[in-house]
Coordinates of C-alpha atoms in Angstrom, one line a residue:
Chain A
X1 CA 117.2 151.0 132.1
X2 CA 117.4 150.3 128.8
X3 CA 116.7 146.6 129.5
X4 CA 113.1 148.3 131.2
X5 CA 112.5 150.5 127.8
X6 CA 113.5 147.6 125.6
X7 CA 110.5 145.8 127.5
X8 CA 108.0 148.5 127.1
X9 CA 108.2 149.0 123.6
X10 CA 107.9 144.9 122.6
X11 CA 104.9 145.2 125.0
X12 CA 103.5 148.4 123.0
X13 CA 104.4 146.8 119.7
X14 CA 102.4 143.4 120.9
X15 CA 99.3 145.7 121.5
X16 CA 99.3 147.2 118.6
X17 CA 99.3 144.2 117.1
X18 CA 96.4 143.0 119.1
X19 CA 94.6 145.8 118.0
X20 CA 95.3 145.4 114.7
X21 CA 94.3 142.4 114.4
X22 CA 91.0 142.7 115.8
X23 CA 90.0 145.5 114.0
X24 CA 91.1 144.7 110.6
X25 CA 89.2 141.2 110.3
X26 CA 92.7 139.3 109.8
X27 CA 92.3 137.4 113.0
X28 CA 92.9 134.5 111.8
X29 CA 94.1 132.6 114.5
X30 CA 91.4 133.6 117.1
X31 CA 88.8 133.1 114.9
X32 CA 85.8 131.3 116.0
X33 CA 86.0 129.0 112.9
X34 CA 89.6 127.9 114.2
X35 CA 88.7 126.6 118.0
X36 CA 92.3 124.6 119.0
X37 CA 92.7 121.8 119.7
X38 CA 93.3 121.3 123.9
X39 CA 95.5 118.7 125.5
X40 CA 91.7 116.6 126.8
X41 CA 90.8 116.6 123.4
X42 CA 93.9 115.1 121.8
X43 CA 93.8 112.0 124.7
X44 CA 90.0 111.8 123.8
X45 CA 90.9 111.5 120.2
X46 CA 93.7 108.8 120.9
X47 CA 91.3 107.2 123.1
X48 CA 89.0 106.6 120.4
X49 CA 92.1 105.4 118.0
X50 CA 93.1 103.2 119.5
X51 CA 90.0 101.7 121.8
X52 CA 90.9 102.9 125.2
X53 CA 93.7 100.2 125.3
X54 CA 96.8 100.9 127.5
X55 CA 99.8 102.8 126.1
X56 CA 103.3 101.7 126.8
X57 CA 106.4 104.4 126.2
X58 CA 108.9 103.8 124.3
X59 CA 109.9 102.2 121.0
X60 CA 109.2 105.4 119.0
X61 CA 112.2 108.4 118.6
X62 CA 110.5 111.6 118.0
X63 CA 113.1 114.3 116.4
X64 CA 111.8 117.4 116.7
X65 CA 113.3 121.2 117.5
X66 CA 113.0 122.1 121.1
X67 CA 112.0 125.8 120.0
X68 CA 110.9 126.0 116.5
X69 CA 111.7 129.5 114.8
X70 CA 108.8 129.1 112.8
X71 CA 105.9 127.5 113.0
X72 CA 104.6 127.0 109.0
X73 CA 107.7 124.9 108.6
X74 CA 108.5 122.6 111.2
X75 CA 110.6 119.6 110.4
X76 CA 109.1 115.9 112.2
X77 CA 111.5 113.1 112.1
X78 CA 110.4 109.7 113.6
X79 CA 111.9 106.4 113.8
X80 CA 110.0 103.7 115.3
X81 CA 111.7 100.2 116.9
X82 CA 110.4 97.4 115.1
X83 CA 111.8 94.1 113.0
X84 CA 109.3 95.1 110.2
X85 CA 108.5 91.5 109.6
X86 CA 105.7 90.2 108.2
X87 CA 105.0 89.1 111.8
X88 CA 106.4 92.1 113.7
X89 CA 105.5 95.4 112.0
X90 CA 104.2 99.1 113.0
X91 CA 100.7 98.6 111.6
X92 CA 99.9 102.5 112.2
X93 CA 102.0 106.0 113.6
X94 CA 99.6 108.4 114.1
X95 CA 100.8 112.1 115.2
X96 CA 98.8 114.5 117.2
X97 CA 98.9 118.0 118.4
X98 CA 97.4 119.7 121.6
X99 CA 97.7 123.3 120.4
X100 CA 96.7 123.3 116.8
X101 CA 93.1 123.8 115.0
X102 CA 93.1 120.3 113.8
X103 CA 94.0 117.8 116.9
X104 CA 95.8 115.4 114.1
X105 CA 98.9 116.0 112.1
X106 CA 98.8 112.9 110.4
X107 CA 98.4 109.1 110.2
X108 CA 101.5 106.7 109.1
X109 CA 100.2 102.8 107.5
X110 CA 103.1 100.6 106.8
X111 CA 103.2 97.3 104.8
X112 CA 105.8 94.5 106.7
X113 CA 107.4 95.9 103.1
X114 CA 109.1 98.5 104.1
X115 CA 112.5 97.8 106.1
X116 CA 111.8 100.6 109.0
X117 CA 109.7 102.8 110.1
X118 CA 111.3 105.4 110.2
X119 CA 111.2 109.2 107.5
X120 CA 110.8 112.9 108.0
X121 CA 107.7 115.2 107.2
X122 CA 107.3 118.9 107.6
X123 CA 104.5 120.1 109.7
X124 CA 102.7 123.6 110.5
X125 CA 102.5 124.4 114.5
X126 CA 99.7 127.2 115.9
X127 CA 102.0 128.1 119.2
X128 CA 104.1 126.2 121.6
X129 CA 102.7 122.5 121.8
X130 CA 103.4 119.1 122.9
X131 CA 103.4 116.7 119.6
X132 CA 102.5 112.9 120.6
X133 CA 103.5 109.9 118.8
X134 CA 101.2 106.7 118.9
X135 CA 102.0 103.7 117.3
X136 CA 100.4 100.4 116.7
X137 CA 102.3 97.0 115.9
X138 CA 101.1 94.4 114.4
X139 CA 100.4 92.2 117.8
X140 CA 98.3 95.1 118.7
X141 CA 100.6 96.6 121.7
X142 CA 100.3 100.5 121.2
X143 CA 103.5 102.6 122.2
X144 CA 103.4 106.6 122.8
X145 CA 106.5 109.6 122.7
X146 CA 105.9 112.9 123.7
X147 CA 107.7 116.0 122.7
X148 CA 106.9 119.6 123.7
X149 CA 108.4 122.2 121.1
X150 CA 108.4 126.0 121.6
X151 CA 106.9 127.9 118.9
X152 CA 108.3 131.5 118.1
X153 CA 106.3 132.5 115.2
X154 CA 103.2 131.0 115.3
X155 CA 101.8 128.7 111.7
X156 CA 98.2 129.0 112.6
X157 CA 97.8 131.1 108.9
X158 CA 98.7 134.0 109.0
Chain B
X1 CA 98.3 128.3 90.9
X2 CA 100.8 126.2 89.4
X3 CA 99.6 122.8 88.8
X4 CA 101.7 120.6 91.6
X5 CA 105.1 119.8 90.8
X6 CA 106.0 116.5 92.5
X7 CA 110.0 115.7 93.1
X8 CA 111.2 112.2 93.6
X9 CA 114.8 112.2 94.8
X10 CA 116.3 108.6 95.0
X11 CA 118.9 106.4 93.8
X12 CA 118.5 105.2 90.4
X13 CA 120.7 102.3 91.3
X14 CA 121.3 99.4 93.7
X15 CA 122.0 96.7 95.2
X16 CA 119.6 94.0 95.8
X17 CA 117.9 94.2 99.5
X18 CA 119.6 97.5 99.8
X19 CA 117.5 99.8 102.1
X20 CA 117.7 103.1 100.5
X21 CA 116.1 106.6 101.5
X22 CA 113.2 108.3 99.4
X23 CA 112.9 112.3 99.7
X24 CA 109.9 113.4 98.1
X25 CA 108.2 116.9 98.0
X26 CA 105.6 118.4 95.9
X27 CA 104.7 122.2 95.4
X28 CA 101.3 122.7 96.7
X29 CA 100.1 125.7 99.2
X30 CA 98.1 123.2 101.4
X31 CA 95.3 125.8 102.3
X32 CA 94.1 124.8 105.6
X33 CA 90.9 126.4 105.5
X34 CA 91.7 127.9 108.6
X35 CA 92.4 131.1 107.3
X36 CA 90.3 134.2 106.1
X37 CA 90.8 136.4 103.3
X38 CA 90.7 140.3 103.5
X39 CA 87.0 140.8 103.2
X40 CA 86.7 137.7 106.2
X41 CA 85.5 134.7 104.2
X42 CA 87.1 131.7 105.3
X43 CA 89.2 130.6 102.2
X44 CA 88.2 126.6 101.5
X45 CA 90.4 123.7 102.3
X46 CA 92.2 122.5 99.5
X47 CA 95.0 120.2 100.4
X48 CA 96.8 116.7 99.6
X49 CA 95.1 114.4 102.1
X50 CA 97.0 111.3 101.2
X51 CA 99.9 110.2 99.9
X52 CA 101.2 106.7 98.6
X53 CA 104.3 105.1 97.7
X54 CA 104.4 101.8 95.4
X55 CA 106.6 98.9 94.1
X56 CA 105.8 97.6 91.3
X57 CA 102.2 98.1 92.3
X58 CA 102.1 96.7 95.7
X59 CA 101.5 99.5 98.5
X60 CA 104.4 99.9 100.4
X61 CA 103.0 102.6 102.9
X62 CA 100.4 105.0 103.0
X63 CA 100.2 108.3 104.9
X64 CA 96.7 110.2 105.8
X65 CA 97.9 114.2 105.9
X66 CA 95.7 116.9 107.9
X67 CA 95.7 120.4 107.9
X68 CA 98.6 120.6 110.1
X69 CA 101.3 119.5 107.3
X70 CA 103.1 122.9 105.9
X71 CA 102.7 124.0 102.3
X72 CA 104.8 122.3 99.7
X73 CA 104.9 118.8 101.5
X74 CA 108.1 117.3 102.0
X75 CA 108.1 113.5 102.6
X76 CA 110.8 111.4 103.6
X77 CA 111.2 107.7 104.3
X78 CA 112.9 104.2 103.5
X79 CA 112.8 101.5 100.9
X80 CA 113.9 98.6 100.5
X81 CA 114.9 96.9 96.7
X82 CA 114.4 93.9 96.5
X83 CA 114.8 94.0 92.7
X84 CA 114.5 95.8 89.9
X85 CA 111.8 97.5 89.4
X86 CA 109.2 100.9 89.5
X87 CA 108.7 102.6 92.8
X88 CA 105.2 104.5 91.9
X89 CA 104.3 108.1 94.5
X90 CA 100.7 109.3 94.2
X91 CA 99.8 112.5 95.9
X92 CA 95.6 112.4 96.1
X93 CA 94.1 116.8 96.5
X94 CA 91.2 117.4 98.2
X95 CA 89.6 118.2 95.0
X96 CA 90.2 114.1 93.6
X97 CA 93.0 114.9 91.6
X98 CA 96.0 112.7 91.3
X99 CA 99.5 114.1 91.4
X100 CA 102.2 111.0 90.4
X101 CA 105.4 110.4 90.0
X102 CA 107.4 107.2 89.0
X103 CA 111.3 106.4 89.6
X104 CA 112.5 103.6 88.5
X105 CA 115.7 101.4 90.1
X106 CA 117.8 99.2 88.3
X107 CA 119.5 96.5 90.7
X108 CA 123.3 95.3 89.2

């Protein structure tokens, strides 16, 4: 019973919220100016990164929150397998997103330089997601990671 | 706003060829341009779009930010230190200017 009432009310509350924000011009995330991102357009966005060329899995450790609490702050670590020789390096690690307004999150260049690609960044995520990983070594051989995380608060702006 | 405060937190020693971690962060709202204001005018984009870490000039990686990276940017990643010397971090705004900040490490 209560479980039933408890139910009803979230739905009323996400209504009114609906409502809300339709009516009071703060829709910012189902704005027209804010079209998402879909999963076709992220692939057609890789595919034009990196050429069309096959992608291999592997090689790249993607640390992200299965659910993320909130979505303006969302903490992406990554470490990518790789010698970082002058010979053998990550050239590029580029991130994308299937569910935000922008399909990219952003684009890594090492230098041989550094001794691993690896670090941490904080990102903003619209709703739930998958994030993908794409890497590019320095022979050219591209490698991909996939994560999904679950959004609970959505970072879309508002 | 507050003119961008960038925050460099590394070691200030080391040993040489020691791989050490870099945490960086800089206070700046990132405005995606996404969003409206109250009267529904889309407020302008106006974030970092790149960032760059140095030593002793020579680029040691380079990192293209979207829209999608949350206000007050926190950045972190490895060096190594090969000697002693000045690790140079420029954060580049939208609107062409150039946020730095220097550390410098002192191998012994």
């Amino acid at each position: 019973m209560t479980k039933t009432l408890r139910g009803l009310s979230r739905r009323l509350n996400r209504r009114e919220m609906v409502v809300g924000l339709a009516t009071g011009g703060a829709a910012v995330c189902i704005a027209p100016m804010a079209a998402f991102a879909t999963p076709a357009q992220v692939e057609e966005e890789v595919k034009k990164a990196t050429g069309g060329k096959p992608l291999a899995e592997g090689k790249i450790k993607l640390d992200l929150p299965s659910i993320a609490e909130n979505g303006l702050v969302v903490p992406l670590g990554f470490e990518v397998e790789s010698p970082m020789t002058d010979k053998d390096y990550v050239k590029t690690l580029t991130f994308y997103a299937e569910g935000n307004p922008n399909p990219i999150l952003a684009a890594f260049h090492f230098t041989p330089l550094l001794p691993k690609a690896s670090g941490q960044i904080r990102i903003r995520l619209a709703g739930t997601q998958n994030i993908i990983a794409v890497a590019e070594m320095s022979d050219g051989k591209l490698f991909t990671a996939k994560k999904e995380v679950k959004v609970t608060i959505g970072g879309c702006g508002g | 706003m507050a003119a961008p405060t960038p925050r460099v937190r590394m070691p200030a020693t080391a040993k040489a060829g020691e791989v050490v971690e870099v945490k960086t962060l800089i206070s700046h709202e990132m405005e995606s341009g996404n969003r409206k204001d109250k009267d529904g005018k889309v407020i302008p984009r106006k974030i970092i779009n790149k960032f760059t870490a140095k030593f002793n000039g020579k680029e040691l990686m380079s990192v293209d930010w979207h829209a999608a990276i949350a206000a007050n940017p926190y950045q972190s990643f490895f060096v190594k230190v090969p000697e002693t010397g000045t690790f140079t971090f420029e954060w580049l705004d939208d609107d062409g200017a150039v946020y730095k900040a220097e550390q410098k490490v002192t191998v012994g």
